[in-house]
Short mmCIF file of N, CA and C in Angstrom, two decimals:
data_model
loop_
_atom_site.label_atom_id
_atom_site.label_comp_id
_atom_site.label_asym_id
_atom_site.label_seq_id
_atom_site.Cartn_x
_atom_site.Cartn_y
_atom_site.Cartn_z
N UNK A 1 0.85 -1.19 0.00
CA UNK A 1 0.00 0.00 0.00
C UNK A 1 0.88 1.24 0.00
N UNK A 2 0.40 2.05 -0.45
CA UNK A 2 0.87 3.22 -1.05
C UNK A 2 1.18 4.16 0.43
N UNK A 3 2.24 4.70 0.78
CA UNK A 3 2.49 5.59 2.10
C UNK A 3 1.82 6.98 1.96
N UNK A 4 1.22 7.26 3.00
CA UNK A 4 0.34 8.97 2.66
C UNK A 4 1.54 9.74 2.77
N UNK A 5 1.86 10.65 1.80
CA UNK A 5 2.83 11.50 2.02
C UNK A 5 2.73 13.24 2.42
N UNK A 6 1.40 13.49 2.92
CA UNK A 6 1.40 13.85 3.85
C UNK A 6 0.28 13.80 5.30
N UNK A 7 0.36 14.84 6.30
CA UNK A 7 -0.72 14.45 7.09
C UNK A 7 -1.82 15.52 7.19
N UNK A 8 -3.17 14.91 7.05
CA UNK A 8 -4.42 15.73 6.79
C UNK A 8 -4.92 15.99 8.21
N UNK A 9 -4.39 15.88 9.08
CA UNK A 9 -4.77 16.00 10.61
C UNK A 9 -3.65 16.67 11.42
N UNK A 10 -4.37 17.87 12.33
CA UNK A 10 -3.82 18.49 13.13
C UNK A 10 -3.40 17.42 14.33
N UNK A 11 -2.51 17.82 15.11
CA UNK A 11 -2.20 17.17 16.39
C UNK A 11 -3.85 17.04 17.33
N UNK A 12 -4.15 18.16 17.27
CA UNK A 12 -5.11 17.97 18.35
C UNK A 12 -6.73 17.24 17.32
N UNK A 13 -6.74 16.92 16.04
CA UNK A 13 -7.64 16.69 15.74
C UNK A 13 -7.06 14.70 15.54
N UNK A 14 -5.55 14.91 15.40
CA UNK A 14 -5.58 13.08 15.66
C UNK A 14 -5.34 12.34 17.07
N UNK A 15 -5.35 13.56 18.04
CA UNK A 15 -5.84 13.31 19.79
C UNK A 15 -6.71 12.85 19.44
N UNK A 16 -7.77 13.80 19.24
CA UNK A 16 -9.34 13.91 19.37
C UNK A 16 -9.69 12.31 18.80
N UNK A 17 -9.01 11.97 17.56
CA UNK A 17 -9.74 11.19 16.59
C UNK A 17 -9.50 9.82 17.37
N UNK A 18 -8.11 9.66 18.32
CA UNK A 18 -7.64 8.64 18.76
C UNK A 18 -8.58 8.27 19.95
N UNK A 19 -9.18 9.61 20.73
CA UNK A 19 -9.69 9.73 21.84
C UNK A 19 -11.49 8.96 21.37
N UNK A 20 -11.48 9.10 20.28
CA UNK A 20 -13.13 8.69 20.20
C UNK A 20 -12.91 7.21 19.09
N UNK A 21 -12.02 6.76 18.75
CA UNK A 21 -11.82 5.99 18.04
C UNK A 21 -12.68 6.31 16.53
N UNK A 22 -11.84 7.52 15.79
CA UNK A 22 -12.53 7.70 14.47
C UNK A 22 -11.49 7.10 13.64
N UNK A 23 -12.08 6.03 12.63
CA UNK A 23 -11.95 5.14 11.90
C UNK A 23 -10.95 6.06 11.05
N UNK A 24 -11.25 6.83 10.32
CA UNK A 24 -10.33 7.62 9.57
C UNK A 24 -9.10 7.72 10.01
N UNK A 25 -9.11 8.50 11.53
CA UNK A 25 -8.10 9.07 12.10
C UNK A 25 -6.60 7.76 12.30
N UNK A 26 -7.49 6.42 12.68
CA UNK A 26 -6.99 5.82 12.94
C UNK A 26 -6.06 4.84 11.70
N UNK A 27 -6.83 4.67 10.83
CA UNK A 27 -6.36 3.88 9.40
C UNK A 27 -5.22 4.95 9.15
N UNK A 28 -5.69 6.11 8.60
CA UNK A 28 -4.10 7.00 8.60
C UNK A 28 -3.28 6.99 9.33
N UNK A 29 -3.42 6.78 10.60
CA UNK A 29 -2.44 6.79 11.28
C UNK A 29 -1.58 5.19 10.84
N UNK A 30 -2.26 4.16 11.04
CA UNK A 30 -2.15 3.06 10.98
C UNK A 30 -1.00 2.72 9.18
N UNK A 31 -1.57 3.36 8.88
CA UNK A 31 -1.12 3.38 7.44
C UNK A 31 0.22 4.18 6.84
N UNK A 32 -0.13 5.05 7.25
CA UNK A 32 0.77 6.26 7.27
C UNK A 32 2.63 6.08 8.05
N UNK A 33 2.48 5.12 9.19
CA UNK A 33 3.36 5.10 10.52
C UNK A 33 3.98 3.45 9.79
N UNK A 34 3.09 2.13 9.81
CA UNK A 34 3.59 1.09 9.88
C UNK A 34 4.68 1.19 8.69
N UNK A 35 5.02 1.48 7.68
CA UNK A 35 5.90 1.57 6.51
C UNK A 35 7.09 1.72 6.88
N UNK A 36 7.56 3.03 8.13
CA UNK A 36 8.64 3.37 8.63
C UNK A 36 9.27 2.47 9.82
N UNK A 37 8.07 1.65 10.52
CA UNK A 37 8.54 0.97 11.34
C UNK A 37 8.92 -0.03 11.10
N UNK A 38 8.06 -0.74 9.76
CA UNK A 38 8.19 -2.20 9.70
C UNK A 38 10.07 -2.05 8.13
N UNK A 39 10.32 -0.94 8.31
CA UNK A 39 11.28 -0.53 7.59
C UNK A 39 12.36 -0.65 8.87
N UNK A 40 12.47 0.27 9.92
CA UNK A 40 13.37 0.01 11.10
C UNK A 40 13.49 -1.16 11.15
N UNK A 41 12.58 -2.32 11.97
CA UNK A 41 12.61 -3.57 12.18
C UNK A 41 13.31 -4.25 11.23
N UNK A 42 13.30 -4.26 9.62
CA UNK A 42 14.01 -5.41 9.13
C UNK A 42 15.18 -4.75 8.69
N UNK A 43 15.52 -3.27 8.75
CA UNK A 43 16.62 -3.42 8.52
C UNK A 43 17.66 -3.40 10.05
N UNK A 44 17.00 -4.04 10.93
CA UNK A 44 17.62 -4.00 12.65
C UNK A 44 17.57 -5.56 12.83
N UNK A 45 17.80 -6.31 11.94
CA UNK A 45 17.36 -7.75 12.50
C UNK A 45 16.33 -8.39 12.37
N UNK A 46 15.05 -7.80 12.16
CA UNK A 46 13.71 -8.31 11.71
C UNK A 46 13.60 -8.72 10.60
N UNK A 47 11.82 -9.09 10.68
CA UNK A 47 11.51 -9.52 9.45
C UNK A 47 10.07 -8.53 9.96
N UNK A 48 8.67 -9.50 8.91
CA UNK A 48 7.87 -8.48 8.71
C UNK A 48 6.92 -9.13 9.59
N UNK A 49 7.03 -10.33 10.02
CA UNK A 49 6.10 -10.85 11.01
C UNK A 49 6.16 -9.78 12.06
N UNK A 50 7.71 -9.40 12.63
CA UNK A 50 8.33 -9.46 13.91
C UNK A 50 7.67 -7.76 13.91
N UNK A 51 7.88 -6.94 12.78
CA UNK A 51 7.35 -5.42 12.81
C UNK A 51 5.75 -5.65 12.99
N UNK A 52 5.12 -6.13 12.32
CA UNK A 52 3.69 -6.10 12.50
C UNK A 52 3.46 -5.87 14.25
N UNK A 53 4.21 -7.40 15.01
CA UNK A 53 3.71 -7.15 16.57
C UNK A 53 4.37 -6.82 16.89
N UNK A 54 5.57 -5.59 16.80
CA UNK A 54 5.90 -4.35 17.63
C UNK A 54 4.97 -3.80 16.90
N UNK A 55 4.69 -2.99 15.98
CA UNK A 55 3.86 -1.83 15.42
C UNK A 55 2.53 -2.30 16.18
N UNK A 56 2.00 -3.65 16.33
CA UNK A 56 0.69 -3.39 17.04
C UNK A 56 0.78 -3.23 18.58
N UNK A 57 2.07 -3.70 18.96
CA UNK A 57 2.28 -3.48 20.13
C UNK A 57 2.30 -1.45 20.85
N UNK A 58 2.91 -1.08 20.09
CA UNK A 58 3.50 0.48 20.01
C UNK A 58 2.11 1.21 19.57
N UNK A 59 0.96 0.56 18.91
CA UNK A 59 -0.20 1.47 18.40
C UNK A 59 -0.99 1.64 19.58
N UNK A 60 -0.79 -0.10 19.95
CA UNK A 60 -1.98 0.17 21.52
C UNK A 60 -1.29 1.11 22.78
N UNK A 61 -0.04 1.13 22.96
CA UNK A 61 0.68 1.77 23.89
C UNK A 61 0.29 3.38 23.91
N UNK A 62 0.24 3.62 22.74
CA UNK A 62 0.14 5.24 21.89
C UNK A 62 -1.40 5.47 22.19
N UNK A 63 -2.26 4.37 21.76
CA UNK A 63 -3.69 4.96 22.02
C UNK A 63 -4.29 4.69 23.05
N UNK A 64 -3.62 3.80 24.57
CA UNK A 64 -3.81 4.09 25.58
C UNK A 64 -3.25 5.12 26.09
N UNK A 65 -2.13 5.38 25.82
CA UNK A 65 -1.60 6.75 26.24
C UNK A 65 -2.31 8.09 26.16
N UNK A 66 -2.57 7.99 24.56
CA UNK A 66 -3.28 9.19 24.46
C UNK A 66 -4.80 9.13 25.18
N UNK A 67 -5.30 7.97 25.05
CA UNK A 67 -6.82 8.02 25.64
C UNK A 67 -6.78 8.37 27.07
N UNK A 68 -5.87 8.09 27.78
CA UNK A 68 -5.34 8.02 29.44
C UNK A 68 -4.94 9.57 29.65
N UNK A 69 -4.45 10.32 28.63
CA UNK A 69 -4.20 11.90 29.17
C UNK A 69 -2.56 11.41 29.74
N UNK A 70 -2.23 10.29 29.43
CA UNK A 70 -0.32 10.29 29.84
C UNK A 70 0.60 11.22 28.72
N UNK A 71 -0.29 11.05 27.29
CA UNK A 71 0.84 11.90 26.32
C UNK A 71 0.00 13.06 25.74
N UNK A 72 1.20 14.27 25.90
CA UNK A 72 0.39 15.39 25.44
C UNK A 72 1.45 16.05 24.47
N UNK A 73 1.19 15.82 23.53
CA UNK A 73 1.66 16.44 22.00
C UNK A 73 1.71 17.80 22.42
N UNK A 74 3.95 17.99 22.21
CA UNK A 74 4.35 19.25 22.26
C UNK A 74 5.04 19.75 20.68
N UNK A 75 4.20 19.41 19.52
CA UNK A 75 4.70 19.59 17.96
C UNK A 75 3.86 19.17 17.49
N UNK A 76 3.80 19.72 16.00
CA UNK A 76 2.95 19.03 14.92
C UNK A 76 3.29 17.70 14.64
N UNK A 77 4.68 17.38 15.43
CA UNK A 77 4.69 15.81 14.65
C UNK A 77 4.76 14.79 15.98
N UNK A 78 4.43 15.12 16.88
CA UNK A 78 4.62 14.62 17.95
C UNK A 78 3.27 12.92 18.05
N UNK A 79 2.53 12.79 17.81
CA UNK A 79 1.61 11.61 17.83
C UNK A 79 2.61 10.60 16.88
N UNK A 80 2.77 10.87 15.69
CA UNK A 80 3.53 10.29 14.87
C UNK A 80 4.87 9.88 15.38
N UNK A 81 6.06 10.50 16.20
CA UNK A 81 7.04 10.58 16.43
C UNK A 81 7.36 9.86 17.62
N UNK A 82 6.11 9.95 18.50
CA UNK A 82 5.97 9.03 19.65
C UNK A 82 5.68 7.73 19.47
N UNK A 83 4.66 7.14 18.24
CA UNK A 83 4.40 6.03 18.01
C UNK A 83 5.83 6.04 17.28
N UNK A 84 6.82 6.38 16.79
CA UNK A 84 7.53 5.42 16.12
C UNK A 84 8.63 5.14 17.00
N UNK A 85 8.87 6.13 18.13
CA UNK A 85 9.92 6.03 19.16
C UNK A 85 9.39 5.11 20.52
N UNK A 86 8.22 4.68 20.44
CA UNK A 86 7.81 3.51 21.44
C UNK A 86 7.98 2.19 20.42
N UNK A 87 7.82 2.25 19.29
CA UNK A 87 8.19 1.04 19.04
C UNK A 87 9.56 0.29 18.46
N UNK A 88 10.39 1.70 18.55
CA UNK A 88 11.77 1.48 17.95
C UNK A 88 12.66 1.09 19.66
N UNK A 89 11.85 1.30 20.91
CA UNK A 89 12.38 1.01 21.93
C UNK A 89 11.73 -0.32 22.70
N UNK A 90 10.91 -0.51 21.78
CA UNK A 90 10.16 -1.69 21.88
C UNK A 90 11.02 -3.17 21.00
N UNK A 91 11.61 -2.57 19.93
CA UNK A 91 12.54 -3.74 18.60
C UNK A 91 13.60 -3.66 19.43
N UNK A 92 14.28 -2.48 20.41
CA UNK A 92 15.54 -2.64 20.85
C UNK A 92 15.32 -3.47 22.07
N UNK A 93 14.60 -3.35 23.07
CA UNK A 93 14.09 -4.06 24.18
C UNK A 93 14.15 -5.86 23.64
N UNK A 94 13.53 -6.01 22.67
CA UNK A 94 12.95 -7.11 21.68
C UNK A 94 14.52 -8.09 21.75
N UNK A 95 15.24 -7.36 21.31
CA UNK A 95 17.11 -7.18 20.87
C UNK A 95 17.81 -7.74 21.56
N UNK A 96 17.40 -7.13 22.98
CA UNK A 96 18.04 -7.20 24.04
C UNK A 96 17.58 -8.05 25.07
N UNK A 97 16.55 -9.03 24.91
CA UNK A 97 15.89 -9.98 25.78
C UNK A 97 16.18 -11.25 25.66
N UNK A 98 16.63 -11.50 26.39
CA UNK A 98 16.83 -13.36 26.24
C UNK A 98 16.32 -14.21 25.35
N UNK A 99 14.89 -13.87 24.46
CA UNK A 99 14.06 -14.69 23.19
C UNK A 99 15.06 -14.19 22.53
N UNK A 100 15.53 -13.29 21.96
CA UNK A 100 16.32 -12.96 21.03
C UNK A 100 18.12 -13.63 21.19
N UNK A 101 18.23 -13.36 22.29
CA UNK A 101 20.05 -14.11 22.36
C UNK A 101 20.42 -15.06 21.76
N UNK A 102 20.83 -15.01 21.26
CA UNK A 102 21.69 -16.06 20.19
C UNK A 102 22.74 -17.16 21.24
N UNK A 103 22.83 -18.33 21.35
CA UNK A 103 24.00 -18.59 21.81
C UNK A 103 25.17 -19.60 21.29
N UNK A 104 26.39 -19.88 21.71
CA UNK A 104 27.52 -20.27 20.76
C UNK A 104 27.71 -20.93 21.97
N UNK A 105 28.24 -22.02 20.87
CA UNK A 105 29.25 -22.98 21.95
C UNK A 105 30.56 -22.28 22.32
N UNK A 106 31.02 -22.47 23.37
CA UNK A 106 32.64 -21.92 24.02
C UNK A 106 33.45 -22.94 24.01
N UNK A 107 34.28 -22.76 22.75
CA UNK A 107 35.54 -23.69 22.65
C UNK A 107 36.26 -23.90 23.90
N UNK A 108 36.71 -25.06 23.73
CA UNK A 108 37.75 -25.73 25.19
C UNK A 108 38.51 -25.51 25.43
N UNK A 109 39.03 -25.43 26.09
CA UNK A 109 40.97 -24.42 26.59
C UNK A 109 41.62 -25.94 25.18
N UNK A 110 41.43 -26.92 25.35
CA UNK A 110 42.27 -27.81 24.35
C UNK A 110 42.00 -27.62 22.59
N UNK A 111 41.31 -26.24 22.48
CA UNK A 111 40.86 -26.41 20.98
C UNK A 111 41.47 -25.27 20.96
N UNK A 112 42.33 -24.21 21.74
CA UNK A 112 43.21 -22.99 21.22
C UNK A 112 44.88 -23.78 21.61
N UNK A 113 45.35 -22.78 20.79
CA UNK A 113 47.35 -23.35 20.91
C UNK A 113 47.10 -21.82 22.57
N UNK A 114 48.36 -22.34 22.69
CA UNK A 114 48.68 -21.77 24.11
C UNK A 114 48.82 -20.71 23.72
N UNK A 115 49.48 -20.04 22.45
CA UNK A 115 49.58 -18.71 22.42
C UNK A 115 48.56 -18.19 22.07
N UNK A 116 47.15 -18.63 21.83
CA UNK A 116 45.77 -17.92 21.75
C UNK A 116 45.76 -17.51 23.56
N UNK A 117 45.89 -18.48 24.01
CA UNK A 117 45.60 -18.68 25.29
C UNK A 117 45.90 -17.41 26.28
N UNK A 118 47.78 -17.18 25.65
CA UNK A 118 48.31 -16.29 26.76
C UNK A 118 47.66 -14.92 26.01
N UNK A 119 46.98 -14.91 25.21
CA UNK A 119 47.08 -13.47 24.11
C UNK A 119 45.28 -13.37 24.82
N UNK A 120 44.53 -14.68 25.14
CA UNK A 120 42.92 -14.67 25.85
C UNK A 120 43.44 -13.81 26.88
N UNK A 121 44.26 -13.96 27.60
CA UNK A 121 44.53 -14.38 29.35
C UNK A 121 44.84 -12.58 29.15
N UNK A 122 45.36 -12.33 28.22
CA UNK A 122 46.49 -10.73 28.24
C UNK A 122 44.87 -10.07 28.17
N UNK A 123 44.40 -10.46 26.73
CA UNK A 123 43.47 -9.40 26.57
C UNK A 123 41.92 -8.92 27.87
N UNK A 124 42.05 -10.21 28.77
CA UNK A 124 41.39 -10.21 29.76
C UNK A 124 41.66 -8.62 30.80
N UNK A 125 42.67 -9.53 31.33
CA UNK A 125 43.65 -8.76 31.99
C UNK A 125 43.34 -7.10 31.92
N UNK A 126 44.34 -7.03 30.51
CA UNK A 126 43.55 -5.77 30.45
C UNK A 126 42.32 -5.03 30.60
N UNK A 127 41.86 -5.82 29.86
CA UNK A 127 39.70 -5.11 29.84
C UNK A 127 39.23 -5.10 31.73
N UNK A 128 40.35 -5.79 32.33
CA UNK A 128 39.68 -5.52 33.84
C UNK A 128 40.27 -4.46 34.05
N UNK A 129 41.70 -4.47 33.96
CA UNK A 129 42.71 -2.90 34.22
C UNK A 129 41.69 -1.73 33.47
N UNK A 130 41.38 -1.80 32.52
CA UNK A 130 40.91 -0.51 32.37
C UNK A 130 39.38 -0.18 32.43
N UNK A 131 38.88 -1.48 32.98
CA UNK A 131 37.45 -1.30 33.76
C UNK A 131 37.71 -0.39 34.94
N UNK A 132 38.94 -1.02 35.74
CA UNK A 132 39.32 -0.21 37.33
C UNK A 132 38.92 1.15 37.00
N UNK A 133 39.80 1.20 35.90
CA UNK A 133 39.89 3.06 35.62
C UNK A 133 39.24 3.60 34.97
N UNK A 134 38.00 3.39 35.03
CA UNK A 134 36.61 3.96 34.53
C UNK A 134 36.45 5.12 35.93
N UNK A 135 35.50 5.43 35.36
CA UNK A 135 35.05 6.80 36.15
C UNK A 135 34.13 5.49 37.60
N UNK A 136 34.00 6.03 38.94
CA UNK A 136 32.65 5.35 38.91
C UNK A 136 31.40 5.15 38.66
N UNK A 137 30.70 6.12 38.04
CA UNK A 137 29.41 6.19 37.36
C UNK A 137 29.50 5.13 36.66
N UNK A 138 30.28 4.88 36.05
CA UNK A 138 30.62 3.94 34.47
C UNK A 138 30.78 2.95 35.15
N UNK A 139 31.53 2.17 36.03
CA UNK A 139 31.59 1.29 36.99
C UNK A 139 30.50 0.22 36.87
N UNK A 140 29.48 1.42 37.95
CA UNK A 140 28.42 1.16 38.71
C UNK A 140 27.17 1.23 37.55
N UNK A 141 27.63 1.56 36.87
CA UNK A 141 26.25 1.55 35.52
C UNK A 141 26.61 0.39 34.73
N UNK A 142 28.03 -0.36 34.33
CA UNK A 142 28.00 -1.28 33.71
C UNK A 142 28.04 -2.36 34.56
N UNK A 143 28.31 -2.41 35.60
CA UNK A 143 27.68 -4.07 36.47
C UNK A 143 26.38 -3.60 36.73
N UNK A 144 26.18 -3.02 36.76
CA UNK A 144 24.01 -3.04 37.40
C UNK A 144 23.44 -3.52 35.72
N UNK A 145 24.16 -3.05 34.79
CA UNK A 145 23.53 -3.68 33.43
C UNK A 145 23.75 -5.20 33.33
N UNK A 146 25.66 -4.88 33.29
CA UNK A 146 25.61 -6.39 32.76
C UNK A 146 26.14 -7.55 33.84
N UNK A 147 25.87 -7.33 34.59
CA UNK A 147 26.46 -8.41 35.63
C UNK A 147 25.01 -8.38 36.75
N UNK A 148 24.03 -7.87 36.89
CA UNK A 148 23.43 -7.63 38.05
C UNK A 148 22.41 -7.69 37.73
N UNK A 149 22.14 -7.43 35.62
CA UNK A 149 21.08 -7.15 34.91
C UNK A 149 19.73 -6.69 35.06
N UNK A 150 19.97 -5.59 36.29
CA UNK A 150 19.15 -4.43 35.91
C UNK A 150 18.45 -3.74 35.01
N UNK A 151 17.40 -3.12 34.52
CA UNK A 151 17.17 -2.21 33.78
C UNK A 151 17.46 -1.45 33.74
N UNK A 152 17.02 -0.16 32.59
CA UNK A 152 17.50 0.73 32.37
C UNK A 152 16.94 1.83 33.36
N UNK A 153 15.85 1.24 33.15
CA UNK A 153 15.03 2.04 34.32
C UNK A 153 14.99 2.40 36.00
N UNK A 154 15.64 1.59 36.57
CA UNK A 154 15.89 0.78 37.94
C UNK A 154 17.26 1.36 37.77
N UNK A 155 17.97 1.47 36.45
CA UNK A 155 19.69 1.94 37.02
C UNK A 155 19.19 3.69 36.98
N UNK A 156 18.19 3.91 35.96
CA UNK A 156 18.37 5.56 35.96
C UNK A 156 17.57 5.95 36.85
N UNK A 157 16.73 5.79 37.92
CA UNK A 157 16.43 5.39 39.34
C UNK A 157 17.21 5.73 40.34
N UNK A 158 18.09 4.47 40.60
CA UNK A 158 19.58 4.70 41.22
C UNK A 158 20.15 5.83 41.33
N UNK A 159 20.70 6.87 39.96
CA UNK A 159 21.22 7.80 40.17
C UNK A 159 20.53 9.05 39.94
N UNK A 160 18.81 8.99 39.85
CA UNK A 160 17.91 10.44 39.73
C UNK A 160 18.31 10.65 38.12
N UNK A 161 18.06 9.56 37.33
CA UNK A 161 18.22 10.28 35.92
C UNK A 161 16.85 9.98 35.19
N UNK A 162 16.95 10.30 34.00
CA UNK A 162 16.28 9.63 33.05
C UNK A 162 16.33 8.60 32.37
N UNK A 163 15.61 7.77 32.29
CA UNK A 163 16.24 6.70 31.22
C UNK A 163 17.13 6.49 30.38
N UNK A 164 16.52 7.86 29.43
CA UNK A 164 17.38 8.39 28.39
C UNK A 164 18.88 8.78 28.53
N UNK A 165 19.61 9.33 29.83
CA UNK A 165 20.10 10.29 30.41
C UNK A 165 21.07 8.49 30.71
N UNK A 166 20.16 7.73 31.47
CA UNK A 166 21.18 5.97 31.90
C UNK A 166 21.45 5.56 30.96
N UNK A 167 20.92 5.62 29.78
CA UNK A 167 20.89 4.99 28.19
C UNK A 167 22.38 5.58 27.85
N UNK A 168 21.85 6.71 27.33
CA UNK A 168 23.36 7.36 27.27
C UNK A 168 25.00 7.32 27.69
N UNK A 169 24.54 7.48 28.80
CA UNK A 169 25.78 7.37 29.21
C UNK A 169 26.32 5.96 29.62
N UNK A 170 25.55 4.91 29.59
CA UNK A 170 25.70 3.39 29.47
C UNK A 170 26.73 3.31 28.19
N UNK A 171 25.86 3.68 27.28
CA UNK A 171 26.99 4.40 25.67
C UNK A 171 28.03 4.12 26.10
N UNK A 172 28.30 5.59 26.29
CA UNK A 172 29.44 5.94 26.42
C UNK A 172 30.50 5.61 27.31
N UNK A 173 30.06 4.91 28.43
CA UNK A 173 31.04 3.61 29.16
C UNK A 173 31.54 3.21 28.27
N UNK A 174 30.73 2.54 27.56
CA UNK A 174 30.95 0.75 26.71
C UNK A 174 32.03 1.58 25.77
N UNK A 175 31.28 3.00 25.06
CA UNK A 175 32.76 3.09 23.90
C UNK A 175 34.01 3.30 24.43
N UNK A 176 33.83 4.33 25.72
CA UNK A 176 35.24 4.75 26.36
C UNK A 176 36.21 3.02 26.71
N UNK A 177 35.58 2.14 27.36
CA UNK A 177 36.32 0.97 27.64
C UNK A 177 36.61 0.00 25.87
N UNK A 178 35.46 0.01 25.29
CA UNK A 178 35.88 -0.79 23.75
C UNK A 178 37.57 0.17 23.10
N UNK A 179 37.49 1.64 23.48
CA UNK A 179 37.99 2.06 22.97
C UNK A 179 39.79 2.13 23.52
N UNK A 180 39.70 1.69 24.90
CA UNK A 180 41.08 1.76 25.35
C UNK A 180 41.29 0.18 25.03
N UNK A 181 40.25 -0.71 25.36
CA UNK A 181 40.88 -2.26 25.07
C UNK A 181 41.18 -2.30 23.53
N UNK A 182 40.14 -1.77 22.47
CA UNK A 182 41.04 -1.79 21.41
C UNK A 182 42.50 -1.32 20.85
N UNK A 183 43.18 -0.34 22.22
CA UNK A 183 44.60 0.08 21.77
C UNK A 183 45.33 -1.17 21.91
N UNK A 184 45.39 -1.74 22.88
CA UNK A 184 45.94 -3.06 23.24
C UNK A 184 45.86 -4.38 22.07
N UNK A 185 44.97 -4.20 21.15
CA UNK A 185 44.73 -5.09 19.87
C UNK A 185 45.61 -4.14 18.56
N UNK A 186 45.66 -3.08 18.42
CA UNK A 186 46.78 -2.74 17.61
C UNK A 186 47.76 -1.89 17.83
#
């Protein structure tokens, strides 16, 4: 189906439309939104099964929200922008959950030569040395993730942030440490 390329509804008239369930309001929306999402999803790992139930997942979230008075559209593109950012944190959530983990067998200490071994043992080593010397924020934000497996929510909690704000700077742990253990590889 053909994407509407543009939108015939004000913010407050696709509240309104969401708020009374008008058929119109809703097919455009419906129509208009799934193209971009079910576009995120497969090019993130998906397919088109997997976008359909985030996108229906992220529609009902959006039109309880809006019906509930939790979201109040601060832009003309804000209804639109919210449904696509609940369900693009919905494919990453998706990503990041145990249904999704992939797992590999772990070769045997007898299936590497010793000098893989001492070069495992070095590169260890290091990645703890320069864990030490992380800031502690960074510390304490990457074991509550990955060792303690916390949320994001529950860690940005912890320190009075935002999600967004724990998200972030979770980031930027992971690159600051990828980025000193990778000196040690060349």
């Amino acid at each position: 189906m053909q994407e509407p390329t543009f939108n015939p509804f004000t913010q407050d008239e696709l509240i309104l439309g969401i708020k009374s369930n008008e058929p119109k309001v809703l097919k455009w929306l419906y129509q208009s939104q799934y193209p971009k999402i079910e576009k995120y999803v497969v090019a993130n790992n998906g397919d088109e099964d997997q976008a359909k139930d985030i996108f229906q997942e992220a529609f009902i979230t959006v039109w309880n929200n809006v019906r509930s008075d939790k979201f109040i559209p601060e832009n003309g593109t804000a209804v639109t922008g919210y449904l696509y950012q609940i369900a693009k944190n919905k494919w990453l959530d998706y990503l990041r959950s145990s249904k999704y983990q992939k797992t590999t067998n772990l070769e045997t200490k007898h299936d590497r030569s010793e000098e893989e071994e001492g070069n495992s043992e070095s590169l260890q080593n290091h990645m703890e040395a320069e864990f030490k010397k992380l800031g502690e924020n960074c510390r304490e934000i990457l074991k509550r993730f990955y060792f303690q497996k916390q949320t994001m929510e529950t860690i940005a909690e912890a320190f009075q942030w935002t999600e967004a704000t724990a998200r972030n700077n979770k980031y930027r742990c992971i690159q600051r440490l990828k980025e000193k253990v990778n000196t040690l590889k060349h």
